[in-house]
CSV table of C-alpha atoms in Angstrom, one decimal:
chain,number,residue,atom,x,y,z
A,433,MET,CA,-17.3,-24.3,-105.6
A,434,LEU,CA,-16.6,-23.7,-109.3
A,435,PHE,CA,-15.9,-27.4,-109.8
A,436,GLY,CA,-19.2,-28.3,-108.2
A,437,VAL,CA,-18.9,-32.0,-107.4
A,438,GLU,CA,-20.2,-32.6,-103.9
A,439,GLY,CA,-17.8,-34.6,-101.8
A,440,LEU,CA,-14.6,-33.5,-103.7
A,441,GLN,CA,-12.3,-30.8,-102.6
A,442,VAL,CA,-10.2,-29.2,-105.3
A,443,THR,CA,-6.5,-28.9,-104.3
A,444,ASP,CA,-5.1,-27.6,-107.6
A,445,ALA,CA,-6.2,-26.6,-111.1
A,446,GLN,CA,-4.1,-25.6,-114.1
A,447,ALA,CA,-4.3,-25.5,-117.8
A,448,GLY,CA,-2.5,-28.3,-119.7
A,449,PRO,CA,-0.4,-27.8,-122.8
A,450,ASP,CA,-3.3,-28.7,-125.1
A,451,GLY,CA,-5.8,-26.4,-123.4
A,452,THR,CA,-7.3,-29.1,-121.2
A,453,VAL,CA,-8.2,-28.0,-117.6
A,454,GLU,CA,-6.4,-30.3,-115.2
A,455,VAL,CA,-8.2,-30.5,-111.8
A,456,TRP,CA,-6.7,-32.3,-108.8
A,457,ALA,CA,-9.0,-33.2,-106.0
A,458,VAL,CA,-9.3,-35.2,-102.8
A,459,THR,CA,-12.2,-36.8,-101.0
A,460,ASP,CA,-14.1,-34.5,-98.6
A,461,CYS,CA,-16.9,-36.7,-97.5
A,462,PRO,CA,-16.9,-39.2,-94.5
A,463,ALA,CA,-19.6,-41.3,-96.1
A,464,ALA,CA,-17.3,-42.0,-99.0
A,465,ALA,CA,-15.4,-44.5,-96.7
A,466,ALA,CA,-18.6,-46.7,-96.5
A,467,CYS,CA,-18.3,-50.2,-97.9
A,468,PRO,CA,-20.5,-50.4,-101.1
A,469,ASP,CA,-21.6,-53.9,-100.1
A,470,CYS,CA,-22.4,-53.8,-96.4
A,471,GLY,CA,-22.4,-50.0,-95.8
A,472,THR,CA,-19.9,-50.2,-92.9
A,473,VAL,CA,-17.8,-47.0,-92.6
A,474,SER,CA,-14.2,-48.1,-92.4
A,475,ALA,CA,-11.4,-46.6,-90.3
A,476,ARG,CA,-8.5,-48.6,-91.6
A,477,ARG,CA,-6.8,-47.1,-94.6
A,478,HIS,CA,-5.1,-49.7,-96.9
A,479,ASP,CA,-3.7,-47.7,-99.8
A,480,THR,CA,-4.0,-44.5,-101.9
A,481,VAL,CA,-5.0,-44.7,-105.5
A,482,LEU,CA,-5.4,-42.2,-108.4
A,483,ALA,CA,-8.6,-42.2,-110.4
A,484,ARG,CA,-9.4,-40.2,-113.5
A,485,PRO,CA,-13.2,-40.0,-114.0
A,486,ARG,CA,-14.3,-38.2,-117.1
A,487,ASP,CA,-16.3,-35.1,-116.5
A,488,VAL,CA,-18.2,-32.3,-118.3
A,489,ARG,CA,-16.4,-29.6,-120.2
A,490,ARG,CA,-15.7,-26.1,-118.9
A,491,GLY,CA,-17.0,-24.0,-121.7
A,492,GLY,CA,-15.4,-25.5,-124.8
A,493,ASP,CA,-12.4,-26.9,-122.9
A,494,ARG,CA,-12.0,-30.5,-121.8
A,495,VAL,CA,-11.6,-31.2,-118.1
A,496,ALA,CA,-9.1,-33.8,-116.9
A,497,VAL,CA,-9.9,-34.9,-113.3
A,498,TRP,CA,-7.2,-36.4,-111.1
A,499,TRP,CA,-8.9,-37.8,-108.0
A,500,VAL,CA,-6.6,-38.9,-105.2
A,501,LYS,CA,-8.6,-41.2,-103.1
A,502,CYS,CA,-8.1,-43.9,-100.4
A,503,ARG,CA,-8.5,-47.6,-100.5
A,504,TRP,CA,-10.0,-48.8,-97.2
A,505,LYS,CA,-10.3,-52.2,-95.5
A,506,CYS,CA,-13.8,-53.3,-94.6
A,507,ASP,CA,-14.2,-53.8,-90.8
A,508,GLU,CA,-17.2,-56.0,-91.1
A,509,GLU,CA,-16.1,-59.6,-90.7
A,510,ALA,CA,-19.2,-61.0,-92.4
A,511,CYS,CA,-18.7,-58.9,-95.5
A,512,CYS,CA,-17.1,-60.7,-98.5
A,513,ARG,CA,-15.4,-57.5,-99.7
A,514,LYS,CA,-12.0,-57.1,-98.1
A,515,THR,CA,-11.0,-53.7,-99.6
A,516,PHE,CA,-12.7,-50.9,-101.5
A,517,THR,CA,-12.0,-47.4,-102.8
A,518,GLU,CA,-13.8,-44.3,-101.9
A,519,TRP,CA,-16.9,-43.5,-104.0
A,520,LEU,CA,-19.4,-40.6,-104.3
A,521,PRO,CA,-22.9,-40.3,-105.8
A,522,GLN,CA,-21.4,-38.5,-108.8
A,523,VAL,CA,-18.8,-41.3,-109.2
A,524,PRO,CA,-20.3,-44.6,-108.1
A,525,PRO,CA,-18.1,-47.7,-107.6
A,526,ARG,CA,-16.4,-49.1,-110.7
A,527,CYS,CA,-17.6,-46.0,-112.7
A,528,ARG,CA,-15.2,-43.9,-114.7
A,529,ILE,CA,-17.7,-41.3,-115.9
A,530,THR,CA,-19.4,-38.8,-113.6
A,531,ALA,CA,-23.1,-38.9,-113.3
A,532,ARG,CA,-23.5,-35.4,-114.6
A,533,LEU,CA,-21.6,-36.2,-117.8
A,534,ARG,CA,-24.0,-39.1,-118.4
A,535,GLU,CA,-27.0,-36.9,-117.8
A,536,GLN,CA,-25.7,-34.2,-120.0
A,537,ALA,CA,-25.1,-36.7,-122.9
A,538,GLY,CA,-28.6,-38.1,-122.5
A,539,ALA,CA,-30.1,-34.6,-122.4
A,540,GLU,CA,-28.3,-33.6,-125.6
A,541,VAL,CA,-30.0,-36.4,-127.4
A,542,SER,CA,-33.5,-36.0,-125.9
A,543,ASP,CA,-33.6,-32.2,-125.8
A,544,ARG,CA,-31.6,-31.1,-128.7
A,545,GLY,CA,-32.4,-34.0,-131.0
A,546,ILE,CA,-28.8,-34.8,-131.9
A,547,THR,CA,-27.6,-38.4,-132.5
A,548,PRO,CA,-26.1,-40.5,-129.7
A,549,ALA,CA,-22.9,-40.7,-131.8
A,550,GLU,CA,-22.6,-36.9,-131.9
A,551,ALA,CA,-23.3,-36.6,-128.2
A,552,ALA,CA,-20.7,-39.2,-127.5
A,553,ARG,CA,-18.0,-37.4,-129.5
A,554,HIS,CA,-18.7,-34.1,-127.7
A,555,ALA,CA,-18.6,-35.7,-124.3
A,556,GLY,CA,-15.6,-37.9,-125.0
A,557,ILE,CA,-17.4,-41.2,-124.2
A,558,SER,CA,-18.4,-44.2,-126.2
A,559,TRP,CA,-21.6,-44.5,-128.3
A,560,PRO,CA,-23.2,-47.2,-126.1
A,561,VAL,CA,-22.7,-45.0,-123.0
A,562,ALA,CA,-24.4,-42.1,-124.6
A,563,HIS,CA,-27.2,-44.3,-125.8
A,564,GLU,CA,-27.7,-45.8,-122.4
A,565,ALA,CA,-27.8,-42.3,-120.9
A,566,PHE,CA,-30.5,-41.3,-123.4
A,567,ALA,CA,-32.5,-44.4,-122.6
A,568,ALA,CA,-32.2,-43.7,-118.9
A,569,ALA,CA,-33.6,-40.2,-119.3
A,570,GLY,CA,-36.9,-42.0,-120.0
A,571,PRO,CA,-38.1,-40.2,-123.2
A,572,VAL,CA,-41.6,-41.4,-124.0
A,573,LEU,CA,-44.2,-40.5,-126.5
A,574,GLU,CA,-46.9,-38.2,-125.3
A,575,GLN,CA,-49.5,-40.4,-127.0
A,576,ALA,CA,-49.7,-43.6,-128.8
A,577,PRO,CA,-49.1,-43.5,-132.6
A,578,GLY,CA,-52.2,-42.6,-134.5
A,579,PRO,CA,-53.7,-44.5,-137.5
A,580,VAL,CA,-51.3,-45.0,-140.4
A,581,ALA,CA,-52.4,-45.5,-144.0
A,582,HIS,CA,-49.0,-46.0,-145.6
A,583,LEU,CA,-46.5,-47.9,-143.4
A,584,GLY,CA,-42.7,-48.2,-144.1
A,585,ILE,CA,-40.6,-50.9,-142.7
A,586,ASP,CA,-36.8,-51.0,-143.0
A,587,GLU,CA,-33.7,-52.2,-141.1
A,588,HIS,CA,-31.2,-50.1,-139.2
A,589,ARG,CA,-27.8,-51.0,-137.9
A,590,ARG,CA,-26.9,-49.7,-134.4
A,591,GLY,CA,-23.4,-50.3,-133.1
A,592,ARG,CA,-22.0,-53.8,-132.7
A,593,PRO,CA,-23.5,-57.0,-131.5
A,594,ARG,CA,-22.8,-58.0,-127.9
A,595,TRP,CA,-22.2,-61.6,-126.9
A,596,GLU,CA,-21.7,-63.6,-123.7
A,597,ARG,CA,-20.4,-67.0,-123.1
A,598,ASP,CA,-22.7,-69.5,-121.4
A,599,GLY,CA,-21.0,-70.9,-118.4
A,600,GLU,CA,-22.7,-74.3,-118.7
A,601,THR,CA,-22.6,-74.9,-122.5
A,602,GLY,CA,-19.6,-72.8,-123.4
A,603,GLU,CA,-21.5,-71.4,-126.4
A,604,TYR,CA,-21.9,-67.7,-127.1
A,605,VAL,CA,-25.3,-66.1,-126.5
A,606,LEU,CA,-26.4,-62.9,-128.3
A,607,LEU,CA,-27.2,-60.2,-125.8
A,608,ALA,CA,-27.9,-57.3,-128.1
A,609,ASP,CA,-28.4,-57.5,-131.9
A,610,ARG,CA,-26.8,-54.8,-134.0
A,611,TRP,CA,-29.8,-54.7,-136.3
A,612,HIS,CA,-33.1,-53.1,-135.5
A,613,THR,CA,-36.3,-53.0,-137.5
A,614,CYS,CA,-37.9,-49.5,-137.8
A,615,PHE,CA,-41.5,-48.5,-138.6
A,616,PHE,CA,-42.4,-45.2,-140.3
A,617,ASP,CA,-45.5,-43.2,-141.2
A,618,LEU,CA,-44.9,-42.5,-144.9
A,619,SER,CA,-47.9,-40.3,-145.7
A,620,GLY,CA,-48.5,-38.6,-142.3
A,621,GLU,CA,-46.6,-36.4,-139.9
A,622,GLN,CA,-45.6,-39.0,-137.3
A,623,ALA,CA,-42.3,-40.0,-139.0
A,624,LEU,CA,-40.6,-42.8,-136.9
A,625,LEU,CA,-43.3,-44.8,-135.1
A,626,GLY,CA,-41.0,-47.2,-133.3
A,627,GLN,CA,-38.4,-49.9,-133.6
A,628,VAL,CA,-37.7,-53.3,-132.3
A,629,GLU,CA,-34.4,-55.2,-131.9
A,630,GLY,CA,-33.7,-57.7,-134.6
A,631,ARG,CA,-34.7,-58.1,-138.2
A,632,THR,CA,-36.5,-61.4,-138.4
A,633,ALA,CA,-40.2,-62.0,-139.3
A,634,ASP,CA,-41.0,-62.8,-135.7
A,635,ASP,CA,-39.3,-59.5,-134.5
A,636,THR,CA,-41.4,-57.5,-137.0
A,637,ALA,CA,-44.6,-59.3,-136.2
A,638,TYR,CA,-44.0,-58.8,-132.5
A,639,TRP,CA,-44.0,-55.0,-132.9
A,640,LEU,CA,-47.1,-55.1,-135.1
A,641,ALA,CA,-48.9,-57.4,-132.6
A,642,GLY,CA,-48.5,-54.7,-130.0
A,643,ALA,CA,-50.7,-52.3,-132.0
A,644,SER,CA,-54.5,-52.5,-131.7
A,645,PRO,CA,-56.6,-54.4,-134.3
A,646,ALA,CA,-58.1,-51.1,-135.4
A,647,TRP,CA,-54.6,-49.6,-136.0
A,648,ARG,CA,-53.5,-52.7,-138.1
A,649,ASP,CA,-56.8,-52.6,-140.1
A,650,ALA,CA,-56.1,-49.0,-141.0
A,651,VAL,CA,-52.8,-49.8,-142.8
A,652,ARG,CA,-53.5,-50.0,-146.6
A,653,VAL,CA,-50.0,-50.1,-148.0
A,654,VAL,CA,-46.7,-51.3,-146.6
A,655,ALA,CA,-43.5,-50.2,-148.3
A,656,ILE,CA,-40.5,-52.6,-147.9
A,657,ASP,CA,-37.4,-53.4,-149.9
A,658,MET,CA,-37.0,-56.8,-151.6
A,659,CYS,CA,-37.0,-58.7,-148.4
A,660,SER,CA,-39.1,-61.9,-148.0
A,661,ILE,CA,-38.7,-61.7,-144.2
A,662,TYR,CA,-40.6,-58.5,-143.8
A,663,ALA,CA,-43.1,-59.6,-146.4
A,664,CYS,CA,-43.8,-62.7,-144.3
A,665,ALA,CA,-44.5,-60.6,-141.3
A,666,VAL,CA,-46.8,-58.2,-143.2
A,667,ARG,CA,-48.9,-61.0,-144.6
A,668,ARG,CA,-49.2,-62.6,-141.2
A,669,MET,CA,-50.1,-59.4,-139.2
A,670,LEU,CA,-51.5,-57.1,-141.9
A,671,PRO,CA,-53.4,-59.4,-144.3
A,672,GLY,CA,-55.5,-56.6,-145.7
A,673,ALA,CA,-52.5,-54.4,-146.7
A,674,GLN,CA,-50.9,-54.2,-150.1
A,675,ILE,CA,-47.1,-54.6,-150.3
A,676,ALA,CA,-45.2,-52.0,-152.3
A,677,TRP,CA,-41.7,-53.3,-153.2
A,678,THR,CA,-38.9,-50.7,-153.3
A,679,CYS,CA,-35.7,-51.5,-155.2
A,680,SER,CA,-32.8,-49.3,-156.4
A,681,THR,CA,-31.6,-51.8,-159.0
A,682,SER,CA,-33.3,-54.2,-161.4
A,683,SER,CA,-33.8,-57.7,-160.1
A,684,THR,CA,-36.1,-60.6,-160.4
A,685,TRP,CA,-38.5,-61.2,-157.6
A,686,PRO,CA,-41.1,-64.0,-157.4
A,687,SER,CA,-44.7,-62.9,-157.7
A,688,ARG,CA,-46.9,-62.8,-154.6
């Protein structure tokens, strides 16, 4: 009851040498023997495996879960899956992190306002997992951004790029760019207005195109660094705005 994962029965719990709480549990849910593909509940046990899903802390102490579960044979002849291991709503198939740990990491970011990196360090998970949990929480703005007189545009690096090899061409395709373009309200109280993946002129123009014509017409000054890419997007989407160049070192820049 203290462990609180429905479908798991704790058989032993003890403190490890480093203060980690070690919890041993077995499956206590008949539905866990249902094939994740066809849903058929199996009655033929194939093997026993040991899983170690990551879970939330107990106070300030880490919790190490040792889940002794069964591997079953699917009894449905038409099913392509021959064997499968037990699974629960808190620990879905092929998942090594409990659902409540993901939810906690996402809530830490959305409710407390900490960074995904800090939430990941506290939860003992990776940055992408914490960020995906935050995105899954569905945080949305209560209202659309208001008019902005002084707009700031700058790049921001988030994690690493993700690639996938194309099965037909053999070439690598970019799935997620590590660079984002961010938009700020420099003279008002709205701070970060939004961001878009990528840092090309088209990426920047795409975000600006999503705003209403009245919002774009209200922008009088756009502050950017010495970047011709952002300047191109501003001239394309905000022709009435003046560009304010920002630079920390002296350099030569062609006139507009």
